[in-house]
Tab-separated table of C-alpha atoms and ligand atoms in Angstrom:
chain	number	residue	atom	x	y	z
A	13	UNK	CA	100.152	201.431	192.745
A	14	UNK	CA	101.052	205.108	192.693
A	15	UNK	CA	98.271	207.665	192.482
A	16	UNK	CA	97.292	211.159	193.633
A	17	UNK	CA	93.950	212.131	195.230
A	18	UNK	CA	91.781	214.248	192.936
A	19	UNK	CA	88.615	216.303	193.333
A	20	UNK	CA	86.198	213.326	193.628
A	21	UNK	CA	84.305	214.522	190.552
A	22	UNK	CA	83.806	210.863	189.532
A	23	UNK	CA	81.960	210.031	192.754
A	24	UNK	CA	78.297	210.281	193.742
A	25	UNK	CA	78.554	209.890	197.494
A	26	UNK	CA	75.380	208.186	198.743
A	27	UNK	CA	76.956	206.663	201.846
A	28	UNK	CA	75.051	208.970	204.187
A	29	UNK	CA	71.723	208.320	202.505
A	30	UNK	CA	69.298	205.715	203.728
A	31	UNK	CA	68.294	203.329	200.964
A	32	UNK	CA	64.725	203.501	199.771
A	33	UNK	CA	63.956	206.378	202.139
A	34	UNK	CA	60.774	206.066	204.132
A	35	UNK	CA	59.756	202.903	202.301
A	36	UNK	CA	62.635	201.031	203.904
A	37	UNK	CA	61.324	201.797	207.391
A	38	UNK	CA	58.136	199.880	206.772
A	39	UNK	CA	54.811	201.436	207.567
A	40	UNK	CA	55.181	200.580	211.275
A	41	UNK	CA	58.509	202.327	211.568
A	42	UNK	CA	57.136	205.255	209.653
A	43	UNK	CA	54.213	205.667	212.069
A	44	UNK	CA	56.462	205.324	215.117
A	45	UNK	CA	58.818	207.975	213.771
A	46	UNK	CA	55.889	210.213	212.935
A	47	UNK	CA	54.581	209.921	216.492
A	48	UNK	CA	58.023	210.396	218.027
A	49	UNK	CA	58.672	213.403	215.832
A	50	UNK	CA	55.407	214.915	216.928
A	51	UNK	CA	56.018	214.171	220.642
A	52	UNK	CA	59.627	215.326	220.688
A	53	UNK	CA	59.060	218.337	218.475
A	54	UNK	CA	62.066	217.418	216.310
A	55	UNK	CA	61.930	215.977	212.868
A	56	UNK	CA	63.433	212.538	213.385
A	57	UNK	CA	63.231	211.823	209.668
A	58	UNK	CA	66.006	214.360	209.255
A	59	UNK	CA	68.140	212.403	211.692
A	60	UNK	CA	67.613	209.266	209.665
A	61	UNK	CA	68.416	211.042	206.447
A	62	UNK	CA	64.944	210.265	205.135
A	63	UNK	CA	63.675	213.828	205.160
A	64	UNK	CA	61.306	214.308	202.248
A	65	UNK	CA	62.977	217.638	201.494
A	66	UNK	CA	66.018	215.765	200.156
A	67	UNK	CA	64.832	214.331	196.845
A	68	UNK	CA	65.717	210.777	195.895
A	69	UNK	CA	68.752	210.645	193.685
A	70	UNK	CA	70.391	213.643	195.305
A	71	UNK	CA	73.954	213.407	196.469
A	72	UNK	CA	74.040	212.493	200.152
A	73	UNK	CA	75.362	215.025	202.602
A	74	UNK	CA	78.301	213.915	204.642
A	75	UNK	CA	76.995	215.712	207.726
A	76	UNK	CA	75.811	212.643	209.625
A	77	UNK	CA	78.133	210.218	207.849
A	78	UNK	CA	80.363	208.213	210.148
A	79	UNK	CA	83.584	207.504	208.354
A	80	UNK	CA	87.308	207.066	208.993
A	81	UNK	CA	90.531	208.368	207.410
A	82	UNK	CA	91.049	204.877	205.912
A	83	UNK	CA	87.622	204.950	204.295
A	84	UNK	CA	88.090	208.497	202.992
A	85	UNK	CA	91.394	207.442	201.456
A	86	UNK	CA	89.464	204.613	199.772
A	87	UNK	CA	86.992	207.123	198.307
A	88	UNK	CA	89.907	209.130	196.893
A	89	UNK	CA	91.352	205.916	195.494
A	90	UNK	CA	88.144	204.925	193.691
A	91	UNK	CA	87.895	208.457	192.307
A	92	UNK	CA	91.504	208.388	191.081
A	93	UNK	CA	91.097	204.977	189.404
A	94	UNK	CA	87.814	206.009	187.785
A	95	UNK	CA	89.305	209.267	186.518
A	96	UNK	CA	92.298	207.452	185.064
A	97	UNK	CA	90.219	204.688	183.489
A	98	UNK	CA	87.844	207.212	181.912
A	99	UNK	CA	90.734	209.213	180.462
A	100	UNK	CA	92.124	205.957	179.064
A	101	UNK	CA	88.807	205.108	177.392
A	102	UNK	CA	88.446	208.655	176.083
A	103	UNK	CA	91.832	208.229	174.443
A	104	UNK	CA	90.916	204.822	172.966
A	105	UNK	CA	87.340	205.536	171.888
A	106	UNK	CA	87.463	209.289	171.244
A	107	UNK	CA	84.035	210.846	170.878
A	108	UNK	CA	82.279	207.515	171.371
A	109	UNK	CA	83.148	207.590	175.076
A	110	UNK	CA	80.800	209.302	177.525
A	111	UNK	CA	81.657	209.679	181.179
A	112	UNK	CA	80.133	207.660	184.009
A	113	UNK	CA	80.203	208.105	187.801
A	114	UNK	CA	80.622	205.728	190.718
A	115	UNK	CA	77.803	205.819	193.274
A	116	UNK	CA	79.185	204.888	196.684
A	117	UNK	CA	76.615	203.419	199.045
A	118	UNK	CA	76.398	201.518	202.293
A	119	UNK	CA	74.420	198.336	202.883
A	120	UNK	CA	71.686	198.988	200.333
A	121	UNK	CA	70.572	201.463	197.671
A	122	UNK	CA	67.663	202.233	195.395
A	123	UNK	CA	69.187	202.470	191.919
A	124	UNK	CA	67.570	203.060	188.537
A	125	UNK	CA	67.962	199.279	188.141
A	126	UNK	CA	66.043	198.538	191.333
A	127	UNK	CA	66.799	197.946	194.988
A	128	UNK	CA	70.249	196.509	195.615
A	129	UNK	CA	72.021	195.297	198.726
A	130	UNK	CA	75.743	195.311	199.394
A	131	UNK	CA	75.675	191.501	199.289
A	132	UNK	CA	74.991	191.696	195.531
A	133	UNK	CA	78.477	193.101	195.095
A	134	UNK	CA	79.458	196.031	192.878
A	135	UNK	CA	77.341	196.446	189.747
A	136	UNK	CA	76.727	198.627	186.704
A	137	UNK	CA	73.250	199.952	185.976
A	138	UNK	CA	72.715	200.514	182.222
A	139	UNK	CA	69.569	202.611	182.809
A	140	UNK	CA	71.327	205.478	184.584
A	141	UNK	CA	74.779	204.513	183.230
A	142	UNK	CA	76.371	204.478	186.682
A	143	UNK	CA	78.589	202.118	188.641
A	144	UNK	CA	77.414	201.165	192.150
A	145	UNK	CA	79.891	200.200	194.851
A	146	UNK	CA	79.792	199.537	198.588
A	147	UNK	CA	83.351	200.025	199.841
A	148	UNK	CA	82.784	197.104	202.226
A	149	UNK	CA	83.227	194.840	199.185
A	150	UNK	CA	86.976	195.512	199.218
A	151	UNK	CA	87.146	193.972	202.696
A	152	UNK	CA	85.178	190.957	201.418
A	153	UNK	CA	87.542	190.660	198.487
A	154	UNK	CA	90.533	190.625	200.794
A	155	UNK	CA	89.233	188.575	203.718
A	156	UNK	CA	86.609	186.239	202.278
A	157	UNK	CA	87.917	185.725	198.759
A	158	UNK	CA	91.623	186.018	199.619
A	159	UNK	CA	92.442	188.765	197.103
A	160	UNK	CA	93.974	191.776	198.911
A	161	UNK	CA	95.775	194.739	197.371
A	162	UNK	CA	94.996	198.001	195.657
A	163	UNK	CA	95.229	196.659	192.116
A	164	UNK	CA	92.731	193.939	193.035
A	165	UNK	CA	90.381	196.765	194.031
A	166	UNK	CA	91.198	198.727	190.895
A	167	UNK	CA	90.346	195.624	188.856
A	168	UNK	CA	86.887	195.547	190.450
A	169	UNK	CA	86.268	199.228	189.649
A	170	UNK	CA	87.596	199.021	186.092
A	171	UNK	CA	85.626	195.811	185.407
A	172	UNK	CA	82.457	197.805	186.181
A	173	UNK	CA	83.648	200.681	183.986
A	174	UNK	CA	84.193	197.968	181.366
A	175	UNK	CA	80.448	197.295	181.537
A	176	UNK	CA	79.849	200.994	180.903
A	177	UNK	CA	82.075	200.815	177.817
A	178	UNK	CA	80.060	197.782	176.663
A	179	UNK	CA	76.868	199.748	177.141
A	180	UNK	CA	78.214	202.607	175.000
A	181	UNK	CA	79.416	200.192	172.300
A	182	UNK	CA	76.120	198.292	172.169
A	183	UNK	CA	77.289	194.971	173.614
A	184	UNK	CA	74.694	195.095	176.379
A	185	UNK	CA	71.898	194.899	173.826
A	186	UNK	CA	73.238	191.586	172.586
A	187	UNK	CA	72.920	190.131	176.054
A	188	UNK	CA	69.388	191.408	176.502
A	189	UNK	CA	68.380	188.928	173.791
A	190	UNK	CA	70.848	186.217	174.748
A	191	UNK	CA	70.951	183.585	177.482
A	192	UNK	CA	71.631	184.736	181.035
A	193	UNK	CA	73.351	181.689	182.496
A	194	UNK	CA	75.472	178.755	181.448
A	195	UNK	CA	79.088	178.340	180.381
A	196	UNK	CA	78.341	179.468	176.795
A	197	UNK	CA	75.831	182.176	177.685
A	198	UNK	CA	75.888	185.764	176.469
A	199	UNK	CA	76.167	186.760	180.120
A	200	UNK	CA	79.508	184.941	180.503
A	201	UNK	CA	80.775	186.520	177.260
A	202	UNK	CA	79.812	189.943	178.575
A	203	UNK	CA	81.507	189.443	181.948
A	204	UNK	CA	84.713	188.078	180.433
A	205	UNK	CA	84.844	191.031	178.075
A	206	UNK	CA	84.524	193.394	181.060
A	207	UNK	CA	87.489	191.545	182.613
A	208	UNK	CA	89.422	192.047	179.388
A	209	UNK	CA	88.507	195.754	179.328
A	210	UNK	CA	89.799	196.036	182.917
A	211	UNK	CA	93.026	194.551	181.582
A	212	UNK	CA	93.111	197.122	178.762
A	213	UNK	CA	93.173	199.812	181.423
A	214	UNK	CA	95.817	197.849	183.356
A	215	UNK	CA	97.995	197.919	180.240
A	216	UNK	CA	97.716	201.700	180.050
A	217	UNK	CA	98.420	202.057	183.775
A	218	UNK	CA	101.559	199.956	183.512
A	219	UNK	CA	103.307	202.517	181.293
A	220	UNK	CA	106.220	204.311	182.951
A	221	UNK	CA	106.048	208.009	183.775
A	222	UNK	CA	102.290	208.069	184.314
A	223	UNK	CA	102.485	208.998	187.999
A	224	UNK	CA	104.726	211.962	187.176
A	225	UNK	CA	102.127	213.048	184.630
A	226	UNK	CA	99.378	212.997	187.301
A	227	UNK	CA	97.983	209.569	186.453
A	228	UNK	CA	97.843	206.156	188.079
A	229	UNK	CA	100.903	203.959	187.659
A	230	UNK	CA	101.346	200.302	188.481
A	231	UNK	CA	104.283	199.005	190.482
A	232	UNK	CA	105.992	195.610	190.201
A	233	UNK	CA	103.755	192.854	191.543
A	234	UNK	CA	100.517	194.815	191.031
A	235	UNK	CA	99.413	192.724	188.057
A	236	UNK	CA	99.579	189.604	190.214
A	237	UNK	CA	97.042	191.139	192.615
A	238	UNK	CA	94.501	191.618	189.856
A	239	UNK	CA	95.117	188.137	188.501
A	240	UNK	CA	94.611	186.716	191.995
A	241	UNK	CA	91.352	188.680	192.255
A	242	UNK	CA	90.138	187.443	188.857
A	243	UNK	CA	90.945	183.883	189.902
A	244	UNK	CA	89.237	184.375	193.272
A	245	UNK	CA	85.829	185.318	191.902
A	246	UNK	CA	85.366	182.796	189.089
A	247	UNK	CA	82.004	181.027	189.038
A	248	UNK	CA	83.537	177.610	189.654
A	249	UNK	CA	85.405	178.798	192.747
A	250	UNK	CA	82.438	180.713	194.176
A	251	UNK	CA	80.111	177.775	193.589
A	252	UNK	CA	82.563	175.409	195.226
A	253	UNK	CA	82.870	177.759	198.205
A	254	UNK	CA	79.088	178.022	198.551
A	255	UNK	CA	77.850	174.530	197.726
A	256	UNK	CA	80.912	172.301	197.356
A	257	UNK	CA	80.240	171.591	193.696
A	258	UNK	CA	80.482	173.209	190.272
A	259	UNK	CA	77.412	173.793	188.092
A	260	UNK	CA	78.433	175.075	184.623
A	261	UNK	CA	74.795	175.565	183.559
A	262	UNK	CA	74.572	178.260	186.237
A	263	UNK	CA	77.718	180.153	185.254
A	264	UNK	CA	77.225	183.894	184.829
A	265	UNK	CA	80.786	185.297	184.941
A	266	UNK	CA	83.013	182.475	183.694
A	267	UNK	CA	85.498	180.237	185.465
A	268	UNK	CA	88.524	181.489	187.381
A	269	UNK	CA	90.779	180.311	184.535
A	270	UNK	CA	88.680	182.177	181.934
A	271	UNK	CA	88.577	185.368	183.993
A	272	UNK	CA	92.363	185.332	184.396
A	273	UNK	CA	92.837	184.521	180.695
A	274	UNK	CA	90.692	187.416	179.461
A	275	UNK	CA	92.101	189.892	181.953
A	276	UNK	CA	95.579	188.914	180.716
A	277	UNK	CA	94.609	189.371	177.073
A	278	UNK	CA	93.539	192.949	177.770
A	279	UNK	CA	96.547	193.639	179.953
A	280	UNK	CA	99.048	192.349	177.398
A	281	UNK	CA	97.499	193.933	174.299
A	282	UNK	CA	96.030	197.180	175.664
A	283	UNK	CA	93.623	196.837	172.762
A	284	UNK	CA	89.863	196.354	173.183
A	285	UNK	CA	89.802	194.491	169.850
A	286	UNK	CA	91.611	191.665	171.649
A	287	UNK	CA	88.499	191.315	173.855
A	288	UNK	CA	86.156	189.600	171.416
A	289	UNK	CA	84.628	187.174	173.909
A	290	UNK	CA	81.415	186.993	171.913
A	291	UNK	CA	83.167	185.555	168.892
A	292	UNK	CA	84.799	182.757	170.839
A	293	UNK	CA	82.536	181.815	173.730
A	294	UNK	CA	79.069	182.247	172.249
A	295	UNK	CA	77.715	179.892	169.653
B	307	ZN	ZN1	80.454	192.228	185.762
C-alpha cells in the first residue's frame, strides 16, 4: 500500500493512559500509593498517569509513553487509513456520514461501552461512536492468525469503521432486537456487512492515481492480504484453533468462507448496496 502520514486528527491517543484510573489499582494499591506519595513527597499517581487532575476521557499525554519508531509509524498508518476511509464514506453517503475517531490504547481501556482488554480485539462502541484499537492486535494478526501485511491491518480498521457506518445507517438497532449468536443470527449478518463495507473501501483504494492525489492506494497483491486476514478470523477457524471443533450455534462473525465472500463483494462492487447481508443470512 502507498500512503502519506497525516496530522493524526483521526486518532485519540490513549496509549499513555492507565485504564480505569485509580479503580484499576484496587483499594490496596491505592492505599500503598497514597502512603508512598505521602512519605516520598512526590505524587506517585502522576507517575502512573492516574492523577485525578487528568479527567477520564481526556487524550493521554505522550510524556511518559514508551514507544518506538515502528509503533509511531503504525499510528500514522491507522490515521491515514481512517482518514481515507472516512473521505470515501463521505463521498458515498454525503451528509448522512458523520466522522468517527480511533482510540488507541494499550492492554485495557474504560470505554463508553465498558471496560475492555486488548484480548477482546479491536471493537466499535456505538455509545460514543468510536473505534477502539490496541496496536498489539496487528502482531497477533500476523503471528498468531497468520495474516501479515498492511492491507490486512487496513481491513481490520475499515471493518470497524464499517460498524460505524452501520450505526449511522441504523443497522445496529436491528441487531439490538435480534439474536446475538448462531450461523443465522443478526450478529453474523452485522459482522459480514462490516466485512463487505471494508471491501467497499478497498474498491475505492484500488483506483489508480489516488496516492498522487494524497490518498491511500493499493498495490498488486494487497487484496490477497485482506482476503487472507478475512479467512484467518472466521468463527469456524477460530473455534477450531481454540477447541478443535466447530460450533455453528456459537457463531458471531461468520465462517472464514463467508467473511472472504462478503469482503470480495464489497471490493468488487464498491457499492454498499451489494452488502445486504440481512436480506440473505437472516430469516
Ligand atoms: Zn466486527
